[in-house]
Each structure stands twice: as structure tokens, then as C-alpha cells.
mmCIF file of C-alpha atoms in Angstrom:
data_model
loop_
_atom_site.group_PDB
_atom_site.id
_atom_site.type_symbol
_atom_site.label_atom_id
_atom_site.label_comp_id
_atom_site.label_asym_id
_atom_site.label_seq_id
_atom_site.Cartn_x
_atom_site.Cartn_y
_atom_site.Cartn_z
ATOM 1 C CA MET A 1 -2.718 -10.112 13.553
ATOM 2 C CA LEU A 2 -2.041 -11.292 10.009
ATOM 3 C CA ALA A 3 -5.426 -12.985 9.854
ATOM 4 C CA ALA A 4 -7.137 -9.801 11.052
ATOM 5 C CA THR A 5 -5.499 -7.699 8.354
ATOM 6 C CA GLN A 6 -6.387 -10.290 5.724
ATOM 7 C CA LEU A 7 -10.043 -10.160 6.693
ATOM 8 C CA VAL A 8 -10.456 -6.409 7.181
ATOM 9 C CA GLU A 9 -9.214 -5.229 3.778
ATOM 10 C CA PRO A 10 -11.702 -7.134 1.571
ATOM 11 C CA MET A 11 -14.630 -6.057 3.773
ATOM 12 C CA GLY A 12 -14.779 -2.706 2.007
ATOM 13 C CA GLU A 13 -15.395 -4.506 -1.251
ATOM 14 C CA HIS A 14 -19.014 -5.299 -0.284
ATOM 15 C CA LEU A 15 -19.996 -1.724 -1.127
ATOM 16 C CA CYS A 16 -17.788 -1.949 -4.175
ATOM 17 C CA TYR A 17 -19.770 -4.891 -5.518
ATOM 18 C CA GLY A 18 -23.248 -3.691 -4.628
ATOM 19 C CA ALA A 19 -23.031 -0.043 -5.614
ATOM 20 C CA GLN A 20 -20.097 -0.189 -8.038
ATOM 21 C CA HIS A 21 -18.321 2.415 -5.896
ATOM 22 C CA PRO A 22 -14.671 1.492 -5.127
ATOM 23 C CA ARG A 23 -13.046 2.627 -1.880
ATOM 24 C CA TYR A 24 -9.668 3.197 -3.513
ATOM 25 C CA PRO A 25 -8.652 3.878 -7.122
ATOM 26 C CA ALA A 26 -6.826 0.546 -7.175
ATOM 27 C CA SER A 27 -10.159 -1.160 -6.427
ATOM 28 C CA ALA A 28 -11.754 0.048 -9.663
ATOM 29 C CA PRO A 29 -11.119 -3.201 -11.589
ATOM 30 C CA THR A 30 -12.466 -5.152 -8.626
ATOM 31 C CA ALA A 31 -15.570 -2.968 -8.615
ATOM 32 C CA ILE A 32 -16.215 -3.531 -12.307
ATOM 33 C CA GLU A 33 -15.781 -7.304 -12.219
ATOM 34 C CA GLY A 34 -17.431 -7.742 -8.821
ATOM 35 C CA TYR A 35 -20.469 -5.724 -9.880
ATOM 36 C CA GLN A 36 -20.914 -7.846 -12.988
ATOM 37 C CA LEU A 37 -20.727 -11.051 -10.924
ATOM 38 C CA THR A 38 -23.145 -9.594 -8.352
ATOM 39 C CA LYS A 39 -25.692 -8.872 -11.105
ATOM 40 C CA LYS A 40 -25.407 -12.536 -12.133
ATOM 41 C CA GLY A 41 -25.990 -13.627 -8.526
ATOM 42 C CA GLU A 42 -22.416 -14.771 -7.929
ATOM 43 C CA ALA A 43 -21.329 -12.260 -5.282
ATOM 44 C CA GLU A 44 -19.936 -15.047 -3.075
ATOM 45 C CA VAL A 45 -17.591 -16.105 -5.862
ATOM 46 C CA ALA A 46 -16.368 -12.530 -6.306
ATOM 47 C CA LEU A 47 -15.739 -12.115 -2.589
ATOM 48 C CA GLY A 48 -14.005 -15.480 -2.375
ATOM 49 C CA VAL A 49 -11.673 -14.641 -5.241
ATOM 50 C CA ASN A 50 -10.992 -11.227 -3.696
ATOM 51 C CA VAL A 51 -10.115 -12.674 -0.284
ATOM 52 C CA PHE A 52 -7.964 -15.443 -1.786
ATOM 53 C CA THR A 53 -5.961 -13.168 -4.083
ATOM 54 C CA SER A 54 -5.505 -10.583 -1.328
ATOM 55 C CA PHE A 55 -4.257 -13.280 1.028
ATOM 56 C CA MET A 56 -1.862 -14.752 -1.526
ATOM 57 C CA GLY A 57 -0.523 -11.375 -2.636
ATOM 58 C CA ASN A 58 0.120 -10.241 0.915
ATOM 59 C CA ASN A 59 1.840 -13.504 1.798
ATOM 60 C CA MET A 60 4.028 -13.384 -1.305
ATOM 61 C CA GLY A 61 5.044 -9.835 -0.393
ATOM 62 C CA LEU A 62 5.813 -10.954 3.151
ATOM 63 C CA ILE A 63 7.983 -13.819 1.898
ATOM 64 C CA MET A 64 9.865 -11.487 -0.450
ATOM 65 C CA LEU A 65 10.386 -9.005 2.388
ATOM 66 C CA LEU A 66 11.723 -11.696 4.703
ATOM 67 C CA ALA A 67 13.992 -13.061 1.965
ATOM 68 C CA THR A 68 15.555 -9.688 1.121
ATOM 69 C CA MET A 69 15.684 -8.229 4.626
ATOM 70 C CA PRO A 70 19.161 -9.569 5.547
ATOM 71 C CA PHE A 71 20.622 -7.996 2.404
ATOM 72 C CA PHE A 72 19.082 -4.589 3.098
ATOM 73 C CA VAL A 73 20.049 -4.707 6.773
ATOM 74 C CA LYS A 74 23.708 -5.210 5.806
ATOM 75 C CA ILE A 75 23.542 -2.268 3.411
ATOM 76 C CA SER A 76 21.776 0.010 5.882
ATOM 77 C CA MET A 77 24.333 -0.750 8.596
ATOM 78 C CA MET A 78 27.024 0.729 6.324
ATOM 79 C CA PHE A 79 25.330 4.145 6.422
ATOM 80 C CA GLY A 80 26.975 6.718 8.642
ATOM 81 C CA PRO A 81 25.658 9.916 10.220
ATOM 82 C CA TRP A 82 26.036 11.960 7.039
ATOM 83 C CA GLU A 83 24.073 9.527 4.930
ATOM 84 C CA MET A 84 21.296 9.471 7.524
ATOM 85 C CA PHE A 85 21.249 13.272 7.585
ATOM 86 C CA TRP A 86 20.932 13.462 3.806
ATOM 87 C CA PHE A 87 18.197 10.821 3.773
ATOM 88 C CA GLY A 88 16.261 12.927 6.284
ATOM 89 C CA ALA A 89 16.857 16.152 4.346
ATOM 90 C CA PHE A 90 15.787 14.431 1.121
ATOM 91 C CA GLY A 91 12.588 13.245 2.789
ATOM 92 C CA VAL A 92 11.765 16.741 4.038
ATOM 93 C CA PHE A 93 12.320 18.265 0.597
ATOM 94 C CA ILE A 94 10.248 15.592 -1.129
ATOM 95 C CA ALA A 95 7.408 16.120 1.358
ATOM 96 C CA ALA A 96 7.611 19.882 0.773
ATOM 97 C CA ASN A 97 7.477 19.450 -3.002
ATOM 98 C CA LEU A 98 4.521 17.080 -2.794
ATOM 99 C CA SER A 99 2.476 19.630 -0.865
ATOM 100 C CA GLU A 100 0.058 21.348 -3.189
ATOM 101 C CA GLY A 101 0.207 25.079 -3.402
ATOM 102 C CA ASP A 102 2.944 26.881 -1.487
ATOM 103 C CA THR A 103 6.221 24.962 -1.296
ATOM 104 C CA ILE A 104 7.503 27.099 1.583
ATOM 105 C CA LYS A 105 4.488 26.142 3.710
ATOM 106 C CA GLY A 106 5.090 22.494 2.819
ATOM 107 C CA LEU A 107 8.768 22.820 3.780
ATOM 108 C CA ILE A 108 7.857 24.358 7.155
ATOM 109 C CA GLY A 109 5.233 21.696 7.780
ATOM 110 C CA ALA A 110 7.591 18.872 6.819
ATOM 111 C CA ALA A 111 10.410 20.265 8.963
ATOM 112 C CA VAL A 112 8.135 20.683 11.998
ATOM 113 C CA GLY A 113 6.581 17.256 11.504
#
């Protein structure tokens, strides 16, 4: 599964390199550099660097998650029913405020969802 996710994400960068059109805003620097390398005929290098850095970044994040998980599990087990209720209420209110336009509609949608 990890290998599949590592290979799927950089696949969208092909369009990014050829047409200089990033899929996500975070891919804009990749689009700029990848397009320049593609014009020089070094698209394979750009894709290789993209796959390698994506793989390493994801693995570093996974290692950090696994290293800190026991600490956060101990903290989360100290939460009682009231803390869980307030976390849920906070999430609903944040989702309602992030909805564009009418906050009441966002609150209803967040509460139903």
C-alpha cells in the first residue's frame, strides 16, 4: 500500500512538467522547475527527483508519526467525556465558520454531517 501511494502522487506531475499546469497550489514550484528541465530535455531527472523527494518526505513523516504516537496516545487517554464533547463542538463550529457565505447554513451542514 505504501508503494502504491508513493507511485500515484508523482504521476500527476507529468502534466505539470509538460504544460506547466500544477495540479495543486503546492505543486507550483515543481511545475516551474520541472518545466525548465523538460525544455532542456531532462524530464527523467525531474521526475526522478520528484519521486525520490516525495518518498523520503513521506517516510520521514511516517517515522515521526510512529515516534510520537505513544506520547499522544497517553495524552488522549486522559480525555474524558466532556473534553470529547467540546472537541466535537469545536470542530462543528470551525467547519461552520469555514463555510463561505451563510454561517448558519454551514452550522446546520456541519451538525448534520
